Each structure stands twice: as C-alpha cells, then as structure tokens.
mmCIF file of C-alpha atoms in Angstrom:
data_model
loop_
_atom_site.group_PDB
_atom_site.id
_atom_site.type_symbol
_atom_site.label_atom_id
_atom_site.label_comp_id
_atom_site.label_asym_id
_atom_site.label_seq_id
_atom_site.Cartn_x
_atom_site.Cartn_y
_atom_site.Cartn_z
ATOM 1 C CA MET V 378 -0.213 -0.083 -0.167
ATOM 2 C CA ALA V 379 1.251 3.440 -0.722
ATOM 3 C CA SER V 380 1.873 5.491 2.315
ATOM 4 C CA ASP V 381 -1.374 7.668 1.342
ATOM 5 C CA GLY V 382 -3.550 4.963 1.577
ATOM 6 C CA SER V 383 -4.204 5.049 -2.195
ATOM 7 C CA GLU V 384 -3.825 1.444 -2.994
ATOM 8 C CA GLU V 385 -5.916 0.368 0.080
ATOM 9 C CA PHE V 386 -9.103 -1.977 -0.912
ATOM 10 C CA LYS V 387 -11.666 0.482 0.102
ATOM 11 C CA LEU V 388 -15.354 0.228 0.523
ATOM 12 C CA VAL V 389 -17.494 3.435 0.126
ATOM 13 C CA SER V 390 -21.341 4.581 -0.422
ATOM 14 C CA PRO V 391 -22.084 7.682 -2.096
ATOM 15 C CA SER V 392 -24.981 8.145 0.384
ATOM 16 C CA ILE V 393 -23.154 7.023 3.454
ATOM 17 C CA SER V 394 -19.856 8.407 4.768
ATOM 18 C CA ASN V 395 -17.794 6.182 7.044
ATOM 19 C CA GLU V 396 -19.044 6.337 10.602
ATOM 20 C CA GLY V 397 -21.888 8.353 8.994
ATOM 21 C CA ARG V 398 -25.595 8.511 9.501
ATOM 22 C CA LEU V 399 -27.414 5.432 7.531
ATOM 23 C CA PRO V 400 -30.335 7.615 5.484
ATOM 24 C CA ARG V 401 -33.527 6.620 6.668
ATOM 25 C CA HIS V 402 -34.785 5.264 3.109
ATOM 26 C CA HIS V 403 -32.223 2.481 3.760
ATOM 27 C CA THR V 404 -33.708 1.599 6.803
ATOM 28 C CA ASP V 405 -37.225 -0.078 8.043
ATOM 29 C CA GLU V 406 -38.312 3.281 9.050
ATOM 30 C CA GLY V 407 -38.674 5.070 5.871
ATOM 31 C CA GLN V 408 -41.867 6.054 4.077
ATOM 32 C CA GLY V 409 -43.910 4.194 1.683
ATOM 33 C CA ALA V 410 -41.496 3.565 -1.493
ATOM 34 C CA LYS V 411 -39.016 5.263 0.173
ATOM 35 C CA LYS V 412 -38.280 2.365 2.866
ATOM 36 C CA ASN V 413 -35.852 -0.674 3.011
ATOM 37 C CA ILE V 414 -34.264 0.684 -0.285
ATOM 38 C CA SER V 415 -30.503 -1.244 -0.200
ATOM 39 C CA PRO V 416 -27.804 1.400 -0.047
ATOM 40 C CA PRO V 417 -25.339 2.070 -3.034
ATOM 41 C CA LEU V 418 -21.844 0.979 -2.499
ATOM 42 C CA GLU V 419 -18.571 0.963 -4.706
ATOM 43 C CA TRP V 420 -15.189 -0.549 -4.124
ATOM 44 C CA TYR V 421 -11.873 0.164 -5.306
ATOM 45 C CA ASN V 422 -8.437 -1.176 -5.416
ATOM 46 C CA LEU V 423 -9.097 -5.014 -5.243
ATOM 47 C CA PRO V 424 -6.446 -7.382 -3.974
ATOM 48 C CA GLU V 425 -4.614 -9.050 -6.391
ATOM 49 C CA GLY V 426 -5.845 -12.347 -7.728
ATOM 50 C CA THR V 427 -9.724 -11.864 -6.317
ATOM 51 C CA LYS V 428 -12.054 -14.190 -8.066
ATOM 52 C CA SER V 429 -15.286 -12.875 -6.350
ATOM 53 C CA LEU V 430 -16.492 -10.801 -3.514
ATOM 54 C CA ALA V 431 -18.745 -11.361 -0.683
ATOM 55 C CA LEU V 432 -20.623 -8.673 1.553
ATOM 56 C CA VAL V 433 -22.398 -8.965 4.900
ATOM 57 C CA VAL V 434 -24.306 -6.185 6.271
ATOM 58 C CA GLU V 435 -25.004 -6.534 10.168
ATOM 59 C CA ASP V 436 -25.724 -4.201 13.266
ATOM 60 C CA ILE V 437 -22.940 -4.992 15.363
ATOM 61 C CA ASP V 438 -24.449 -3.639 18.276
ATOM 62 C CA ALA V 439 -27.909 -5.357 18.170
ATOM 63 C CA PRO V 440 -28.706 -6.510 21.615
ATOM 64 C CA ASP V 441 -30.037 -10.442 22.371
ATOM 65 C CA PRO V 442 -33.223 -9.998 24.572
ATOM 66 C CA ASP V 443 -32.220 -12.747 26.708
ATOM 67 C CA GLY V 444 -28.425 -11.996 26.542
ATOM 68 C CA PRO V 445 -25.256 -10.937 25.540
ATOM 69 C CA ILE V 446 -24.648 -8.368 21.894
ATOM 70 C CA VAL V 447 -25.317 -10.329 19.115
ATOM 71 C CA PRO V 448 -24.934 -8.552 15.492
ATOM 72 C CA TRP V 449 -27.923 -8.908 13.401
ATOM 73 C CA THR V 450 -27.636 -9.590 9.803
ATOM 74 C CA HIS V 451 -29.231 -7.275 7.307
ATOM 75 C CA TRP V 452 -27.811 -8.286 3.930
ATOM 76 C CA VAL V 453 -25.732 -10.984 2.570
ATOM 77 C CA VAL V 454 -24.379 -11.271 -1.083
ATOM 78 C CA VAL V 455 -22.369 -13.558 -2.619
ATOM 79 C CA ASN V 456 -19.888 -14.287 -5.845
ATOM 80 C CA ILE V 457 -19.921 -10.678 -6.990
ATOM 81 C CA PRO V 458 -17.440 -10.641 -9.999
ATOM 82 C CA PRO V 459 -14.423 -8.847 -9.808
ATOM 83 C CA ALA V 460 -15.424 -6.707 -12.915
ATOM 84 C CA VAL V 461 -18.294 -5.312 -11.164
ATOM 85 C CA LYS V 462 -17.192 -2.224 -9.472
ATOM 86 C CA LYS V 463 -20.705 -0.879 -7.473
ATOM 87 C CA LEU V 464 -24.399 -2.176 -5.981
ATOM 88 C CA SER V 465 -26.381 0.805 -7.189
ATOM 89 C CA GLU V 466 -29.005 2.037 -4.640
ATOM 90 C CA GLY V 467 -31.773 -0.376 -4.883
ATOM 91 C CA PHE V 468 -30.080 -3.435 -6.221
ATOM 92 C CA SER V 469 -31.222 -5.945 -3.729
ATOM 93 C CA GLY V 470 -33.533 -8.109 -5.531
ATOM 94 C CA LYS V 471 -33.015 -6.924 -9.237
ATOM 95 C CA GLU V 472 -29.640 -9.254 -9.919
ATOM 96 C CA GLU V 473 -31.519 -11.523 -12.611
ATOM 97 C CA GLU V 474 -33.265 -8.294 -14.235
ATOM 98 C CA MET V 475 -29.825 -6.674 -14.252
ATOM 99 C CA GLY V 476 -28.293 -9.498 -16.016
ATOM 100 C CA GLY V 477 -24.915 -9.669 -17.564
ATOM 101 C CA GLU V 478 -22.156 -9.777 -14.765
ATOM 102 C CA TYR V 479 -24.959 -9.264 -12.297
ATOM 103 C CA ALA V 480 -26.796 -12.261 -12.879
ATOM 104 C CA GLY V 481 -24.319 -14.581 -11.164
ATOM 105 C CA ILE V 482 -24.927 -12.529 -7.827
ATOM 106 C CA LYS V 483 -26.338 -14.452 -4.935
ATOM 107 C CA GLU V 484 -28.271 -12.314 -2.045
ATOM 108 C CA GLY V 485 -28.510 -14.675 0.845
ATOM 109 C CA ASN V 486 -30.846 -14.805 3.976
ATOM 110 C CA ASN V 487 -30.640 -11.880 6.348
ATOM 111 C CA ASP V 488 -31.710 -12.497 9.940
ATOM 112 C CA LEU V 489 -35.401 -12.349 9.099
ATOM 113 C CA LYS V 490 -34.979 -15.727 7.179
ATOM 114 C CA VAL V 491 -35.680 -14.244 4.092
ATOM 115 C CA PRO V 492 -32.965 -13.271 1.132
ATOM 116 C CA GLY V 493 -32.294 -9.636 0.357
ATOM 117 C CA TRP V 494 -31.672 -6.265 1.843
ATOM 118 C CA HIS V 495 -33.600 -5.669 5.137
ATOM 119 C CA GLY V 496 -32.900 -2.120 6.761
ATOM 120 C CA PRO V 497 -33.139 -1.762 10.155
ATOM 121 C CA ARG V 498 -35.661 -0.848 12.799
ATOM 122 C CA LEU V 499 -34.533 -0.174 16.168
ATOM 123 C CA PRO V 500 -36.092 0.123 19.467
ATOM 124 C CA SER V 501 -33.337 2.524 20.117
ATOM 125 C CA HIS V 502 -30.766 4.298 18.284
ATOM 126 C CA GLY V 503 -27.226 4.790 18.129
ATOM 127 C CA HIS V 504 -26.270 1.493 16.566
ATOM 128 C CA ARG V 505 -23.350 0.711 14.341
ATOM 129 C CA ILE V 506 -24.332 -0.834 11.015
ATOM 130 C CA GLN V 507 -21.100 -2.320 9.591
ATOM 131 C CA PHE V 508 -20.711 -2.896 5.354
ATOM 132 C CA LYS V 509 -17.911 -5.705 5.591
ATOM 133 C CA LEU V 510 -16.717 -6.659 1.921
ATOM 134 C CA TYR V 511 -14.271 -9.782 1.657
ATOM 135 C CA ALA V 512 -12.241 -10.002 -1.553
ATOM 136 C CA LEU V 513 -11.845 -13.945 -2.284
ATOM 137 C CA ASP V 514 -9.251 -15.943 -4.300
ATOM 138 C CA ASP V 515 -12.519 -18.436 -5.392
ATOM 139 C CA GLU V 516 -16.363 -18.145 -6.012
ATOM 140 C CA LEU V 517 -18.283 -19.634 -3.435
ATOM 141 C CA HIS V 518 -20.698 -22.578 -3.803
ATOM 142 C CA LEU V 519 -23.225 -22.509 -0.936
ATOM 143 C CA GLY V 520 -26.381 -23.970 -2.328
ATOM 144 C CA ASN V 521 -29.991 -22.349 -2.701
ATOM 145 C CA LYS V 522 -30.074 -20.993 0.584
ATOM 146 C CA VAL V 523 -27.158 -18.826 1.551
ATOM 147 C CA THR V 524 -26.434 -18.002 5.064
ATOM 148 C CA LYS V 525 -24.037 -15.686 6.893
ATOM 149 C CA GLU V 526 -23.050 -18.684 8.652
ATOM 150 C CA LYS V 527 -22.272 -20.852 5.749
ATOM 151 C CA MET V 528 -20.905 -17.835 3.975
ATOM 152 C CA LEU V 529 -18.253 -17.325 6.595
ATOM 153 C CA ASP V 530 -17.318 -20.785 6.999
ATOM 154 C CA ALA V 531 -16.634 -21.235 3.182
ATOM 155 C CA ILE V 532 -14.676 -18.479 2.796
ATOM 156 C CA GLN V 533 -12.012 -19.734 5.790
ATOM 157 C CA GLY V 534 -8.429 -19.382 3.940
ATOM 158 C CA HIS V 535 -9.679 -17.559 0.865
ATOM 159 C CA VAL V 536 -9.754 -14.269 1.959
ATOM 160 C CA LEU V 537 -7.556 -11.901 0.282
ATOM 161 C CA GLY V 538 -8.492 -8.677 1.734
ATOM 162 C CA GLU V 539 -11.303 -7.218 3.712
ATOM 163 C CA ALA V 540 -13.099 -3.666 3.563
ATOM 164 C CA VAL V 541 -15.337 -1.946 5.798
ATOM 165 C CA LEU V 542 -17.467 0.647 5.761
ATOM 166 C CA MET V 543 -19.242 1.905 9.194
ATOM 167 C CA ALA V 544 -22.757 3.774 9.334
ATOM 168 C CA LYS V 545 -24.687 4.831 12.463
ATOM 169 C CA TYR V 546 -28.552 4.393 13.189
#
C-alpha cells in the first residue's frame, strides 16, 4: 500500500460517509416506496487474484433480549464478480433483471430468514451498521440457501482482503 493509502482495498457509499448516518430510506423506518432500499456501494483497489467478492451487513450493536450483544444480519451477498465495481441503490432483488455480470450474484438470507436487504428498525438508535466486503480467491458454492454462517465458513482460507464501511443508525 502506498503511504497515502491510495492502494488500500476500500468500500464506500455515495450516500453514507464512514461513521456517518444511515439515511432513513435505507431502513425499515422509511416511508412507503422510500423504505428498505438497499444502499449504493462502491469498492476500489481489489487485492490481486480476487475471483469474487462477498458482502455482509450487520448491526454489530444488536442486543439479544435474553443475553449479550449478537450481531443482526441485514444483508448477505455472494459471488460478486471482480469486474463489478458497485451495487447501485435499490440493487437488492434485481440481480437477475440487471443481467450481465450481475446475474450470477446471489443474495443470502438476512436474520429475518428471507433473502435480500432488510434495513434496521431499532428500539433505540445509535447502533453501528457494519458493511464488510471480502475479496476472495474463489467463487462460493453454497447451494440454494445462502446464510451468513455458511458464507463465513466457506471463506475460511480464501480471504485476500477485507474492506469495511461503518454507518450509524
């Protein structure tokens, strides 16, 4: 990496600054059609040898009513080709209609047990929503039901780099 950080594998969003607020229309607390819209994401400087990317978005401050803090999964996306450089706002659920290189992308189940993006609806605000993008040396073969747990198990030994974007809600 260059001393100015320019070679760093980075994950950014045009609508969310790092450590900035998650806009309301990306949450379950938005209004009508302006609700639960997956946020736009872009990445730069993929590690050499990257064959696919995987994304996990979690509320890392989610309380378990019966115990400790247990991250709540909002979105899992796997097999993003390295030629794809971004996911547009509202991408969730549209990978097949977008076609081309997007058609092979697979969205996994969130913690509501349904595939795709589902933004936060929180009893209290101030939670950190972590977007973590993994650069992998292989594609993932996880079957029809993709979960965060299956993905995290499958990427062991295949991670070339990680990029994180943190939002607050």
